[in-house]
PDB file of C-alpha atoms in Angstrom:
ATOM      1  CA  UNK A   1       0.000   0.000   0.000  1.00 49.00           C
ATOM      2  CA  UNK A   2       1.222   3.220  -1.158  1.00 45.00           C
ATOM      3  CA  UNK A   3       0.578   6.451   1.456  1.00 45.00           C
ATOM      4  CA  UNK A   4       1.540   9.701   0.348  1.00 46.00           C
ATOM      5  CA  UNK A   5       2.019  12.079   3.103  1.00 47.00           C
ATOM      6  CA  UNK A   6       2.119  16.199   2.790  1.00 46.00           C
ATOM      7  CA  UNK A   7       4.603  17.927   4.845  1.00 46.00           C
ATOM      8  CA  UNK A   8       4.399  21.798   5.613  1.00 46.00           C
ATOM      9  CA  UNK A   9       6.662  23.965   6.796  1.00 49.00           C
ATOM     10  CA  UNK A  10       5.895  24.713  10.271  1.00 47.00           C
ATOM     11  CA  UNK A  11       4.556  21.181  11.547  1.00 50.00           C
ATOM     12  CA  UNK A  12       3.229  17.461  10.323  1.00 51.00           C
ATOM     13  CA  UNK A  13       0.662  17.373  13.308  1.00 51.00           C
ATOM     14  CA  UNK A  14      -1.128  21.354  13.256  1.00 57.00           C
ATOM     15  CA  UNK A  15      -3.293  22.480  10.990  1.00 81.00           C
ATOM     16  CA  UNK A  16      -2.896  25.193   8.204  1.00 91.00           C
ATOM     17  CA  UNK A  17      -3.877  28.699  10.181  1.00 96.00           C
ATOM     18  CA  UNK A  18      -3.940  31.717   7.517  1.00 97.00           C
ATOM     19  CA  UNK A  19      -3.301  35.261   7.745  1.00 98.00           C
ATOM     20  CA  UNK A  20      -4.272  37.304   4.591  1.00 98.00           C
ATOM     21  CA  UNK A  21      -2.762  40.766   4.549  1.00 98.00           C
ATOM     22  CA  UNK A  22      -4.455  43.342   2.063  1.00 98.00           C
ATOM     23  CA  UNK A  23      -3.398  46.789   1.239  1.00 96.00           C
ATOM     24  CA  UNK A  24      -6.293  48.070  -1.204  1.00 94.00           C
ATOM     25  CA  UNK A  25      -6.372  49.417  -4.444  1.00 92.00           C
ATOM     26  CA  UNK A  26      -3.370  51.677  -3.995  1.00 91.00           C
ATOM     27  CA  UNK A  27      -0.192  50.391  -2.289  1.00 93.00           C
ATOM     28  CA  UNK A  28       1.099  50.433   1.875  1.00 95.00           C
ATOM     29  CA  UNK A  29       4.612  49.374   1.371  1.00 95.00           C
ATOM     30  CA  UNK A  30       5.323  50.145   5.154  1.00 96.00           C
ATOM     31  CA  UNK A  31       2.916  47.617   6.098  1.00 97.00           C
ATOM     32  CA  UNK A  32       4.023  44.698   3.653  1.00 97.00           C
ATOM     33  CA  UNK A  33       7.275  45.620   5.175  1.00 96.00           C
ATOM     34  CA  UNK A  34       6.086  45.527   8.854  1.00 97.00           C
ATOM     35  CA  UNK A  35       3.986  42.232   8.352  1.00 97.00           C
ATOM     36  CA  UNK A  36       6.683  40.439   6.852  1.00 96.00           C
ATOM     37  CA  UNK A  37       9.663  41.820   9.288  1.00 96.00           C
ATOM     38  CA  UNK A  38      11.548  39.132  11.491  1.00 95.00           C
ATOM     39  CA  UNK A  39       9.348  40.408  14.723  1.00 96.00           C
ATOM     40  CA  UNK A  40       5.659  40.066  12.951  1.00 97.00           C
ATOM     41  CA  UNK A  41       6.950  36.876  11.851  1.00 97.00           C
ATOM     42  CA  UNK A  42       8.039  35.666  14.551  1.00 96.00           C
ATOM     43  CA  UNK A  43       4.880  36.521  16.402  1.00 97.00           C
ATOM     44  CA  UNK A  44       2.901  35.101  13.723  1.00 97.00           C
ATOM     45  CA  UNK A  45       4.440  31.326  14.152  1.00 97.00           C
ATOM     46  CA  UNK A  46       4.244  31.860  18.116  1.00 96.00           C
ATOM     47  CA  UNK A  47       0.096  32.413  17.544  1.00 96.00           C
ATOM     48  CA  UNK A  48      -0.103  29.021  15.152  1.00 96.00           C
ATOM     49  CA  UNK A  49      -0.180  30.356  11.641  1.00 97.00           C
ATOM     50  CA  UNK A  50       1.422  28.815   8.694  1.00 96.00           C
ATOM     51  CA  UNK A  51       0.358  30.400   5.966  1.00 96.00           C
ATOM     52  CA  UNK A  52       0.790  34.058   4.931  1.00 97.00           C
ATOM     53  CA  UNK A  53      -1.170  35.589   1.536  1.00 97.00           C
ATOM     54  CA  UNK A  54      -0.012  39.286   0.785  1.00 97.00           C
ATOM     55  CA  UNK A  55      -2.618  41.177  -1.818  1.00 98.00           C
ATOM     56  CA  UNK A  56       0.545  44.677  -2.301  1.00 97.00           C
ATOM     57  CA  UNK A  57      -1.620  46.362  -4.830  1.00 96.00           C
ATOM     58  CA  UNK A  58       0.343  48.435  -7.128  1.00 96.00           C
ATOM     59  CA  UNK A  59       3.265  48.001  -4.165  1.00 95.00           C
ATOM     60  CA  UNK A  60       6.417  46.059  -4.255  1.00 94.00           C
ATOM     61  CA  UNK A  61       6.479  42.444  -3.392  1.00 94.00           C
ATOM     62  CA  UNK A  62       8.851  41.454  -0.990  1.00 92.00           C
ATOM     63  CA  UNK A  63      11.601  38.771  -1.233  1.00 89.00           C
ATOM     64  CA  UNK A  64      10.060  35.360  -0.810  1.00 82.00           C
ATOM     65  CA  UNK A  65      12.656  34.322   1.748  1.00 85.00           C
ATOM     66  CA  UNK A  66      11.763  37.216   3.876  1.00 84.00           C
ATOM     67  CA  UNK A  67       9.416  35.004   5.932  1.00 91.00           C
ATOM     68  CA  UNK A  68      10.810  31.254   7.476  1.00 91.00           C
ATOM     69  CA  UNK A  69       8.339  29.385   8.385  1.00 93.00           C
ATOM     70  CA  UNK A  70       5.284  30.525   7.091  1.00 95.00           C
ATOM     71  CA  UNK A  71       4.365  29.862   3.915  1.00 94.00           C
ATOM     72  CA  UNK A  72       4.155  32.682   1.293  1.00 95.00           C
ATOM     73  CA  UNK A  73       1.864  33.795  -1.674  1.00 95.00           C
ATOM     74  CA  UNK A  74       1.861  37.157  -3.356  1.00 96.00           C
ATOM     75  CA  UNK A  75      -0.539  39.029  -5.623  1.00 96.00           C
ATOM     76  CA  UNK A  76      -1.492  42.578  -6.649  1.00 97.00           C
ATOM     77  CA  UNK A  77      -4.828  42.356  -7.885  1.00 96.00           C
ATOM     78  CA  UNK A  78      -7.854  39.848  -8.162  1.00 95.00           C
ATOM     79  CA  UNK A  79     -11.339  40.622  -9.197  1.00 95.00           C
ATOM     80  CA  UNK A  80     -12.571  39.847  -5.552  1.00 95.00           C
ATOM     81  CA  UNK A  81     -10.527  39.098  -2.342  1.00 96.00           C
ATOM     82  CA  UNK A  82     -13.573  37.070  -0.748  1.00 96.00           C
ATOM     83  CA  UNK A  83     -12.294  33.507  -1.332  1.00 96.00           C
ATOM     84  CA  UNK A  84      -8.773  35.101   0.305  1.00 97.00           C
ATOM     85  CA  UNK A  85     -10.998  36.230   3.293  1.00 97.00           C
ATOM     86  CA  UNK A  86     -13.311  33.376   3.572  1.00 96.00           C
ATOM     87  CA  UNK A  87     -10.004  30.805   3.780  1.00 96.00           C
ATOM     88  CA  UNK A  88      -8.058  33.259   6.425  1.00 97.00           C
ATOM     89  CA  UNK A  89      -8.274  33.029  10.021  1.00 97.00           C
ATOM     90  CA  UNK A  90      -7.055  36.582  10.678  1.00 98.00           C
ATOM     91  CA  UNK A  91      -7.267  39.528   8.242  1.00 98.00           C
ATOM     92  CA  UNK A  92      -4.746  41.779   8.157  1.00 98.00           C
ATOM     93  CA  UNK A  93      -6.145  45.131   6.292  1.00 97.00           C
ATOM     94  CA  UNK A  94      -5.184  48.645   5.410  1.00 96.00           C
ATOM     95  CA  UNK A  95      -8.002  51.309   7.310  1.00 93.00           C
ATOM     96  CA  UNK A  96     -10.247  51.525   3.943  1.00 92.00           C
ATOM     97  CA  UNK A  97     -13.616  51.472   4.904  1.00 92.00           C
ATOM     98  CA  UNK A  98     -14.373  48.526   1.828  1.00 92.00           C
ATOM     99  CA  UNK A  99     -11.519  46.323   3.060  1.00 94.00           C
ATOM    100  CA  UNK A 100     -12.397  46.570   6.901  1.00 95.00           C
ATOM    101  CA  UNK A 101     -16.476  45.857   6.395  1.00 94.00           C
ATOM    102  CA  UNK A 102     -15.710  42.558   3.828  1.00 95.00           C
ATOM    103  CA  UNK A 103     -13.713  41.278   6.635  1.00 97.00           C
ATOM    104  CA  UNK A 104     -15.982  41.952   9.032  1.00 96.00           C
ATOM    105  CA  UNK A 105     -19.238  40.315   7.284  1.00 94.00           C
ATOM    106  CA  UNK A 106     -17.012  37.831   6.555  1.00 95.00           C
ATOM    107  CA  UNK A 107     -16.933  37.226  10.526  1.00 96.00           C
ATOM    108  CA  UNK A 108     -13.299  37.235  10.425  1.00 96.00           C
ATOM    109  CA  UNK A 109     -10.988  38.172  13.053  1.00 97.00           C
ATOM    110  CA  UNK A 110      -9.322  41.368  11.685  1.00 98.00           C
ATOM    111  CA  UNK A 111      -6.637  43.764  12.455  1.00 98.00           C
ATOM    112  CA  UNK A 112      -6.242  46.908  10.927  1.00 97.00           C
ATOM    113  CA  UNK A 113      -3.166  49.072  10.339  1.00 96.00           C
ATOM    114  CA  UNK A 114      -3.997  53.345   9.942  1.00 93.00           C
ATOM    115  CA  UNK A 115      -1.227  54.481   7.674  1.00 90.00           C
ATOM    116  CA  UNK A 116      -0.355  57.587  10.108  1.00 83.00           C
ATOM    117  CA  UNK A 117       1.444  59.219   6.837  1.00 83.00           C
ATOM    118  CA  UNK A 118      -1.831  59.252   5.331  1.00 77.00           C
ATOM    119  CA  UNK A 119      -3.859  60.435   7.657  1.00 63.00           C
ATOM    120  CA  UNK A 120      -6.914  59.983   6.474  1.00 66.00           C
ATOM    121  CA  UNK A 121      -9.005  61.447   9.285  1.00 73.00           C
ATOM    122  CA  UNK A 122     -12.321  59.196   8.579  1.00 79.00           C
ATOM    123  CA  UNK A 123     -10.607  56.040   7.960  1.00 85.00           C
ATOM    124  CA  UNK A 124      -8.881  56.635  11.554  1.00 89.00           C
ATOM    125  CA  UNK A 125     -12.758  57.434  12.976  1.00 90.00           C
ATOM    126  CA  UNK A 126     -14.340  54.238  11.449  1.00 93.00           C
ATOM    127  CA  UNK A 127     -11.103  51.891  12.803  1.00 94.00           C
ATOM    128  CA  UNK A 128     -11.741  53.721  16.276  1.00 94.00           C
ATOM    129  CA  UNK A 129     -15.546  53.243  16.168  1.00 95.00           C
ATOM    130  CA  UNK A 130     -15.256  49.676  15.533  1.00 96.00           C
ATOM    131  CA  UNK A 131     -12.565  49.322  18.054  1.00 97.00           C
ATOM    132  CA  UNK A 132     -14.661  50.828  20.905  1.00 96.00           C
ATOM    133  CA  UNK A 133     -17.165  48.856  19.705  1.00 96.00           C
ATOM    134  CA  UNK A 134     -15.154  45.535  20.078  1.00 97.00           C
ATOM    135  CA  UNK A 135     -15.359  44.244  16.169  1.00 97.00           C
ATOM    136  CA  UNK A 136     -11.565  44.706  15.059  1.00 97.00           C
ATOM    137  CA  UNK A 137      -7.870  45.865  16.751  1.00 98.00           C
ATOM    138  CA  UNK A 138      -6.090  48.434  15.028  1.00 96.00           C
ATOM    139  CA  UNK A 139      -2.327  49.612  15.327  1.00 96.00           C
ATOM    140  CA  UNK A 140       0.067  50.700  13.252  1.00 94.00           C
ATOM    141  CA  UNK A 141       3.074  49.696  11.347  1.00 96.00           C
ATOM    142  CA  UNK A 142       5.262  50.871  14.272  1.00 95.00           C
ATOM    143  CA  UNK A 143       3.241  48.682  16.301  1.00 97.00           C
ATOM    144  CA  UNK A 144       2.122  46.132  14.203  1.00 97.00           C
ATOM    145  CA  UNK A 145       4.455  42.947  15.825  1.00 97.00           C
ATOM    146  CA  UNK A 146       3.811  44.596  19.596  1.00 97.00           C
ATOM    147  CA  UNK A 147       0.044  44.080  18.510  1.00 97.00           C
ATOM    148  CA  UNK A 148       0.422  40.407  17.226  1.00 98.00           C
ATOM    149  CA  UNK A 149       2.585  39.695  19.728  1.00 97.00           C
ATOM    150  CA  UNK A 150      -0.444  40.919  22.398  1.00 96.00           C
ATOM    151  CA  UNK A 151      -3.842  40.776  20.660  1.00 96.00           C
ATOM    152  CA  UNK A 152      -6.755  39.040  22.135  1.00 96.00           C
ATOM    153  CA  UNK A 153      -8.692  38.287  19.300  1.00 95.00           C
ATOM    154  CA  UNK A 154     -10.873  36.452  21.432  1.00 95.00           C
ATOM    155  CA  UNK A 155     -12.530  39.413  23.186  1.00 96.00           C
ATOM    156  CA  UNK A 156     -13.614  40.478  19.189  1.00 96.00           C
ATOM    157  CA  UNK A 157     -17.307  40.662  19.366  1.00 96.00           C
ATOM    158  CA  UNK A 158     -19.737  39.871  16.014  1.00 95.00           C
ATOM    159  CA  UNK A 159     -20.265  42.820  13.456  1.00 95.00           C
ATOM    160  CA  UNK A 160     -23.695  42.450  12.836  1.00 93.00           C
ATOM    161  CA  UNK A 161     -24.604  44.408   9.254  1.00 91.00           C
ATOM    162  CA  UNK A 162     -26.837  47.007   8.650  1.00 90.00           C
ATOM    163  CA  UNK A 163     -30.341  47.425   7.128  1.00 89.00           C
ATOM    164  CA  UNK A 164     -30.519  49.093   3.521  1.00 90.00           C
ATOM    165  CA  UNK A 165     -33.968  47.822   3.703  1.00 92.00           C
ATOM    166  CA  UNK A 166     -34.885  50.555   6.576  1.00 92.00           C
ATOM    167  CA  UNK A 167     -33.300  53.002   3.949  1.00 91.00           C
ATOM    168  CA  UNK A 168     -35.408  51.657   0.921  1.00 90.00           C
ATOM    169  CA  UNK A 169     -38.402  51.487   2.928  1.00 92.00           C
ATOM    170  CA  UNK A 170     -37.743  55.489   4.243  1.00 92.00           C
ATOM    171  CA  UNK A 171     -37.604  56.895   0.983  1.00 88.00           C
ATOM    172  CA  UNK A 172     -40.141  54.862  -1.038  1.00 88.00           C
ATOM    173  CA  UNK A 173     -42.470  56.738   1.429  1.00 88.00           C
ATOM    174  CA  UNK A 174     -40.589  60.212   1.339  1.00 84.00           C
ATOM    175  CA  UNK A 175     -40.756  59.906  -2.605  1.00 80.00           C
ATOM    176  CA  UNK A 176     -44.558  58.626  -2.746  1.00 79.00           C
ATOM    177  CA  UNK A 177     -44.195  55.334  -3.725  1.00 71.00           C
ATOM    178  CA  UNK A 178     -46.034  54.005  -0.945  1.00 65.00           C
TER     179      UNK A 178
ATOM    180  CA  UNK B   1     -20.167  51.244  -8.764  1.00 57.00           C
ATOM    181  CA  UNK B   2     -18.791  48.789 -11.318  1.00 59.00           C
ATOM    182  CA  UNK B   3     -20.210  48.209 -14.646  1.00 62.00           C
ATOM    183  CA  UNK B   4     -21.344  44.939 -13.587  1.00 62.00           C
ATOM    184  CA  UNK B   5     -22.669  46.097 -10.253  1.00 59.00           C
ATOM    185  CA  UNK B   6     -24.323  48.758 -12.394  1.00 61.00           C
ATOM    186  CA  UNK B   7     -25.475  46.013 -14.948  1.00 62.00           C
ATOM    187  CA  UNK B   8     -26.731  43.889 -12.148  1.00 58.00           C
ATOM    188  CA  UNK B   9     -28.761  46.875 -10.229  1.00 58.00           C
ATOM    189  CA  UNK B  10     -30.559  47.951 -13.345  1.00 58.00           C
ATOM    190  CA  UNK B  11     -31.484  44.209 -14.454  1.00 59.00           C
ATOM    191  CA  UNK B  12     -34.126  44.955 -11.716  1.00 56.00           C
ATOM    192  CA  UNK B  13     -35.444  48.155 -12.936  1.00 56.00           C
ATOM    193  CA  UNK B  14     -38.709  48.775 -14.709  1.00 59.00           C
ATOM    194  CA  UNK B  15     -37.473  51.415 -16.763  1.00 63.00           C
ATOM    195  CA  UNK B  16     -33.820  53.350 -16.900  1.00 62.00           C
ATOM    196  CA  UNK B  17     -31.707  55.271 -18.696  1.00 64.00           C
ATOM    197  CA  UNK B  18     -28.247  55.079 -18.549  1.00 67.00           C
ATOM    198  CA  UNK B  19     -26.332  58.638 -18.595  1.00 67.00           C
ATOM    199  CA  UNK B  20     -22.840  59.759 -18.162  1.00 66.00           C
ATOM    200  CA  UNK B  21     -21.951  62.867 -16.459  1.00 65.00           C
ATOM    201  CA  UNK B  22     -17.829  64.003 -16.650  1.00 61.00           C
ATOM    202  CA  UNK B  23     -16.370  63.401 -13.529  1.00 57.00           C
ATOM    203  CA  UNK B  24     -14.944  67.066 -11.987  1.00 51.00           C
ATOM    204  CA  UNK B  25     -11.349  66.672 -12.450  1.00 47.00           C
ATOM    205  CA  UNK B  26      -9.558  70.387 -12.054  1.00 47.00           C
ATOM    206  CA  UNK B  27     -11.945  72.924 -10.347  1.00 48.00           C
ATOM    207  CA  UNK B  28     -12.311  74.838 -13.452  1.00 51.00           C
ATOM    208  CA  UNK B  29     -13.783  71.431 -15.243  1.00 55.00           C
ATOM    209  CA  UNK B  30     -15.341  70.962 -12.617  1.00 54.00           C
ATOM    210  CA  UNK B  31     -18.595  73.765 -13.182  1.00 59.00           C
ATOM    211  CA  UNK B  32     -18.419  74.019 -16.769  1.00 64.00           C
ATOM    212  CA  UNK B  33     -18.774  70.937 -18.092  1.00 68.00           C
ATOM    213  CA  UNK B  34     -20.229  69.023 -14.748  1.00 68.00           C
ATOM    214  CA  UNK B  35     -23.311  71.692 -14.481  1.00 70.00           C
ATOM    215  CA  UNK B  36     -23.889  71.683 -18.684  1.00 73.00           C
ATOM    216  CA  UNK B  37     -24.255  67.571 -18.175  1.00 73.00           C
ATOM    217  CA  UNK B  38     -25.997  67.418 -14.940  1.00 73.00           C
ATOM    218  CA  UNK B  39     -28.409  70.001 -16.460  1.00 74.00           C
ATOM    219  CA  UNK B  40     -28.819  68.066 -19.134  1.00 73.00           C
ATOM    220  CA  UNK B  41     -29.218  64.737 -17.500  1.00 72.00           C
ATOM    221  CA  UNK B  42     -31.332  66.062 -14.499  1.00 72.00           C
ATOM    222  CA  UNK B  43     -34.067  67.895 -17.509  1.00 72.00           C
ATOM    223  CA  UNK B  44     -34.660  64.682 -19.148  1.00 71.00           C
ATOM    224  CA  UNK B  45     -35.122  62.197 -16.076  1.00 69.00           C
ATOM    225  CA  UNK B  46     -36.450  61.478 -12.625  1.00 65.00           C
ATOM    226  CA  UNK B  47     -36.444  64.541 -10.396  1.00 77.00           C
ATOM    227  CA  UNK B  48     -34.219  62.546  -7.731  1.00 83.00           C
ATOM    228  CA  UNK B  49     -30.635  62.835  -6.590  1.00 85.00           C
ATOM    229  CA  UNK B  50     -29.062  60.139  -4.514  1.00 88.00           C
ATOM    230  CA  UNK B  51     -25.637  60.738  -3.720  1.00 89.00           C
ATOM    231  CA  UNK B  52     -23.048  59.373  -1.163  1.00 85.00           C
ATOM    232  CA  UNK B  53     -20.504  62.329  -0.638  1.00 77.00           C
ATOM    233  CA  UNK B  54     -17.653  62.495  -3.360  1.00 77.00           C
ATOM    234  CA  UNK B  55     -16.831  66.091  -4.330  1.00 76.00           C
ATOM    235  CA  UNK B  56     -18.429  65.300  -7.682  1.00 79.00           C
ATOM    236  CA  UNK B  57     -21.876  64.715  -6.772  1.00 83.00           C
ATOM    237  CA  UNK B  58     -21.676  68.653  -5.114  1.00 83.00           C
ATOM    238  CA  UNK B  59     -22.051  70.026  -8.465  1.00 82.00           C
ATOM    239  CA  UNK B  60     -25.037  67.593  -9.560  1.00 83.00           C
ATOM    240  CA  UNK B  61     -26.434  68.684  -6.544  1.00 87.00           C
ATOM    241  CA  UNK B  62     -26.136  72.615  -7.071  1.00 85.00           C
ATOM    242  CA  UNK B  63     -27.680  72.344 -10.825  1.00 84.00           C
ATOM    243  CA  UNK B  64     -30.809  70.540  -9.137  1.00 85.00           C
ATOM    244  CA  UNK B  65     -30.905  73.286  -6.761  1.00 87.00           C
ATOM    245  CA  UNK B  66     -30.720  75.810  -9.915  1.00 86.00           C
ATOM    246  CA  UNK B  67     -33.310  73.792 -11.726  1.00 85.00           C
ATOM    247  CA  UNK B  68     -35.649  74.413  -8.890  1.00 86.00           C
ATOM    248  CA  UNK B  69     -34.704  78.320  -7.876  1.00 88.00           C
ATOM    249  CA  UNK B  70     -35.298  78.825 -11.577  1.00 88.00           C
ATOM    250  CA  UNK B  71     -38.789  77.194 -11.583  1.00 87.00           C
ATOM    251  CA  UNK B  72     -37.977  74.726 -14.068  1.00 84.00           C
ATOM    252  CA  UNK B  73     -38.028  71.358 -11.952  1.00 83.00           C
ATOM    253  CA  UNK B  74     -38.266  70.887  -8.624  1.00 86.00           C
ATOM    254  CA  UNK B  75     -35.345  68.303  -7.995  1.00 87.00           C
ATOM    255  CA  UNK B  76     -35.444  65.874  -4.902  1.00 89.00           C
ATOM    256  CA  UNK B  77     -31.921  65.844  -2.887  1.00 92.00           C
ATOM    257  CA  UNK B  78     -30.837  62.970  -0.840  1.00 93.00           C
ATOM    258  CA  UNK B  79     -27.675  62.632   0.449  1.00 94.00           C
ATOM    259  CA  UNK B  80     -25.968  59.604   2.486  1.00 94.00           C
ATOM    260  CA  UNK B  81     -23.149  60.456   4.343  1.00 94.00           C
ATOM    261  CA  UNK B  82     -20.210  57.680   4.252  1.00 91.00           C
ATOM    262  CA  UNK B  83     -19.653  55.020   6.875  1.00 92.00           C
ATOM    263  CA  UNK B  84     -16.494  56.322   7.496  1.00 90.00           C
ATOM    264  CA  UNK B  85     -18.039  59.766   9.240  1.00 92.00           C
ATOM    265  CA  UNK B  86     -18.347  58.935  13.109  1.00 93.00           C
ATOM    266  CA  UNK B  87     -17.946  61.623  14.639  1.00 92.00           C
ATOM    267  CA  UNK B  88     -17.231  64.589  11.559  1.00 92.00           C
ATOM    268  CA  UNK B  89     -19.220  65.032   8.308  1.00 93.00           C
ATOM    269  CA  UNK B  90     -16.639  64.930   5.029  1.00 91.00           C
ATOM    270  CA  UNK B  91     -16.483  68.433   3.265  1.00 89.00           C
ATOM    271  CA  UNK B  92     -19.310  67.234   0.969  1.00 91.00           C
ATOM    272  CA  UNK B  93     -21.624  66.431   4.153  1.00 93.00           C
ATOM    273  CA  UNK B  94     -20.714  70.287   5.650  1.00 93.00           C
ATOM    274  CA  UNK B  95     -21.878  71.991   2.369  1.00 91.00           C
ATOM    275  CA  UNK B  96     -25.084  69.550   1.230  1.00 92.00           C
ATOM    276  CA  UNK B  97     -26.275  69.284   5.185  1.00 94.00           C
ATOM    277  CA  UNK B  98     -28.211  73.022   4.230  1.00 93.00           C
ATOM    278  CA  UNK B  99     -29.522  72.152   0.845  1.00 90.00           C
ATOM    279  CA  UNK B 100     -30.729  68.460   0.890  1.00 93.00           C
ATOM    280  CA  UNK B 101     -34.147  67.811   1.474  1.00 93.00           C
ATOM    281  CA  UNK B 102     -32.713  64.052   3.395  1.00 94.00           C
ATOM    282  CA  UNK B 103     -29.713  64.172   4.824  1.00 95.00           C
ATOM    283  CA  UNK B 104     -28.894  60.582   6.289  1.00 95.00           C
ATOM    284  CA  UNK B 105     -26.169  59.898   8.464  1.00 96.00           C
ATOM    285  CA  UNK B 106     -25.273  56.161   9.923  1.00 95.00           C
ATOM    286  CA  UNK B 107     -23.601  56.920  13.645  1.00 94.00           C
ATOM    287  CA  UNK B 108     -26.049  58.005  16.296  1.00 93.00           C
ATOM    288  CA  UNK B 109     -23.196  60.708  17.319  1.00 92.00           C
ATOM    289  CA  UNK B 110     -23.865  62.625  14.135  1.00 94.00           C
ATOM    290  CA  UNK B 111     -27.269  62.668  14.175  1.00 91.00           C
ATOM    291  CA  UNK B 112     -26.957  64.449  17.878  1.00 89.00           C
ATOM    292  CA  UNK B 113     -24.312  67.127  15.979  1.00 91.00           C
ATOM    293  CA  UNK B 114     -26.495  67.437  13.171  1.00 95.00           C
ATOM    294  CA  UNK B 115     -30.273  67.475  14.686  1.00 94.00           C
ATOM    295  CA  UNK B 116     -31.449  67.737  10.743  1.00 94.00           C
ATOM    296  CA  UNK B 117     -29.906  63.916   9.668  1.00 96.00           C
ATOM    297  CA  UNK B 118     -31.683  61.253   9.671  1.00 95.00           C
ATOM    298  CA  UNK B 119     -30.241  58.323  11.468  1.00 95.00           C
ATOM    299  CA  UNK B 120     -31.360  54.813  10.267  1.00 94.00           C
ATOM    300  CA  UNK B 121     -28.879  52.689  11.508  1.00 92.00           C
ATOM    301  CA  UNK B 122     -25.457  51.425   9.347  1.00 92.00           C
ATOM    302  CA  UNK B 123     -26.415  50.965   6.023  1.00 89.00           C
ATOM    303  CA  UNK B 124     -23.331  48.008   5.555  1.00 80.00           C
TER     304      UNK B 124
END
């Protein structure tokens, strides 16, 4: 009898555990750099996970080597990140407002990183928000392995969506529909 | 939206038109030839405006004001203010808040800034 047997990088006996990193339609070099910097890394493989997927945008992609022991896939673009999400166990997201709520309906664990040289004011308000409100961590790319090193994901509470039909049903009556 | 989202949406409609208005690029672009098509556009259809806050939907919003001062339609403005506003309205939120007829906002600590929004909940 013939057995074939898989090995992966970190370990025969645990399971795959994902992070997927995504940066947006733009770019966030500092936080490519930051997730994949000996310290995040390190972190990473101390909380379990295996497998890293990096979606850089129009940004650079970084040296496969750059992360031992987890294992590494790279892309710019795809028509729609949701498989990514749906397959992760932690999202790892630039502040944009898109990225942040597909996680979150996903009912993924996510952390988000503000890009302080941006300083987009409202991207920093929503990331705040939904801190307070216990559906997401955010840091930044100074602090991004300090955060995975300390993170409780498991006080994250579910992000329960909101109603476009209250909307729709609002202004079918203000315009005299109903 | 995307084509296809835009594809998809109007599938479900009874009856549409489909009209492009140039996006406001430099400020002087920006009245000329934004105002001439939203003028156009707003003359020939449904006497709505549904926006969500970019700086481009300011000056579709101004011509339906025009349309109206002038008597010649009375135009319908709704604006949505983004997700993203908590706690401050975007620069298209300050200037629409006095000239929309609905102004919705989706954090209860806007609505108590703003006693005019309407506050439905999160949309997403």
């Amino acid at each position: 009898m013939f057995m074939s047997v898989t090995f992966n990088k970190a370990c025969l006996i645990d399971k795959m555990k994902t992070v997927f990193v995504t940066v947006g339609t733009t770019s966030f070099d500092d936080l490519i750099g930051s997730v994949t910097s000996d310290e995040s890394v390190k972190a990473l493989i101390g909380r379990g996970y295996t497998d890293m997927v990096l979606q850089v945008g129009r940004g650079s992609v970084p040296d496969p080597d750059r992360c031992p022991g987890l294992s590494l896939q790279v892309f710019h673009y795809k028509d729609s990140i949701a498989e990514d999400m749906r397959n992760s166990d932690l999202v790892i997201s630039h502040a944009g407002a898109g990225s942040c709520l597909e996680a979150l309906r996903a009912n993924k664990a996510l952390l988000v990183v503000v890009n302080d040289k941006l300083m987009d004011n409202h991207q920093l308000e929503l990331a705040k928000q939904l801190q307070d409100d216990s559906h997401l961590i955010y840091c930044t790319c100074s602090t991004l392995s300090q955060t995975l090193r300390d993170m409780d994901l498991s006080a994250l509470t579910t992000y329960v969506p909101g109603q476009p039909q209250n909307f729709a049903n609002f202004l079918d009556k203000a315009v005299g529909l109903v | 939206m995307t084509r296809d989202q835009e594809e998809s949406l109007l599938a479900h409609a009874v009856h549409f038109t489909n009209q492009q208005i140039p996006r406001s690029g430099e400020v002087r672009q920006l009245w000329s030839s934004s105002v001439l098509s939203s003028f156009s556009a707003l003359m020939s259809s449904v006497p709505l405006v549904l926006c969500n806050g970019p700086g481009t939907c300011v000056p579709l919003c101004a011509t339906g004001l025009l349309l109206g001062v002038l008597g010649l339609k009375r135009v319908l403005i709704i604006y949505v203010e983004s997700i993203c506003c908590v706690k401050t309205l975007s620069l298209s939120g300050k200037i629409l808040y006095y000239f929309s007829d609905y102004f919705f906002v989706q954090w209860a600590s806007l609505r108590d800034t703003y006693p005019k929004a309407v506050y439905l909940g999160r949309l997403g």
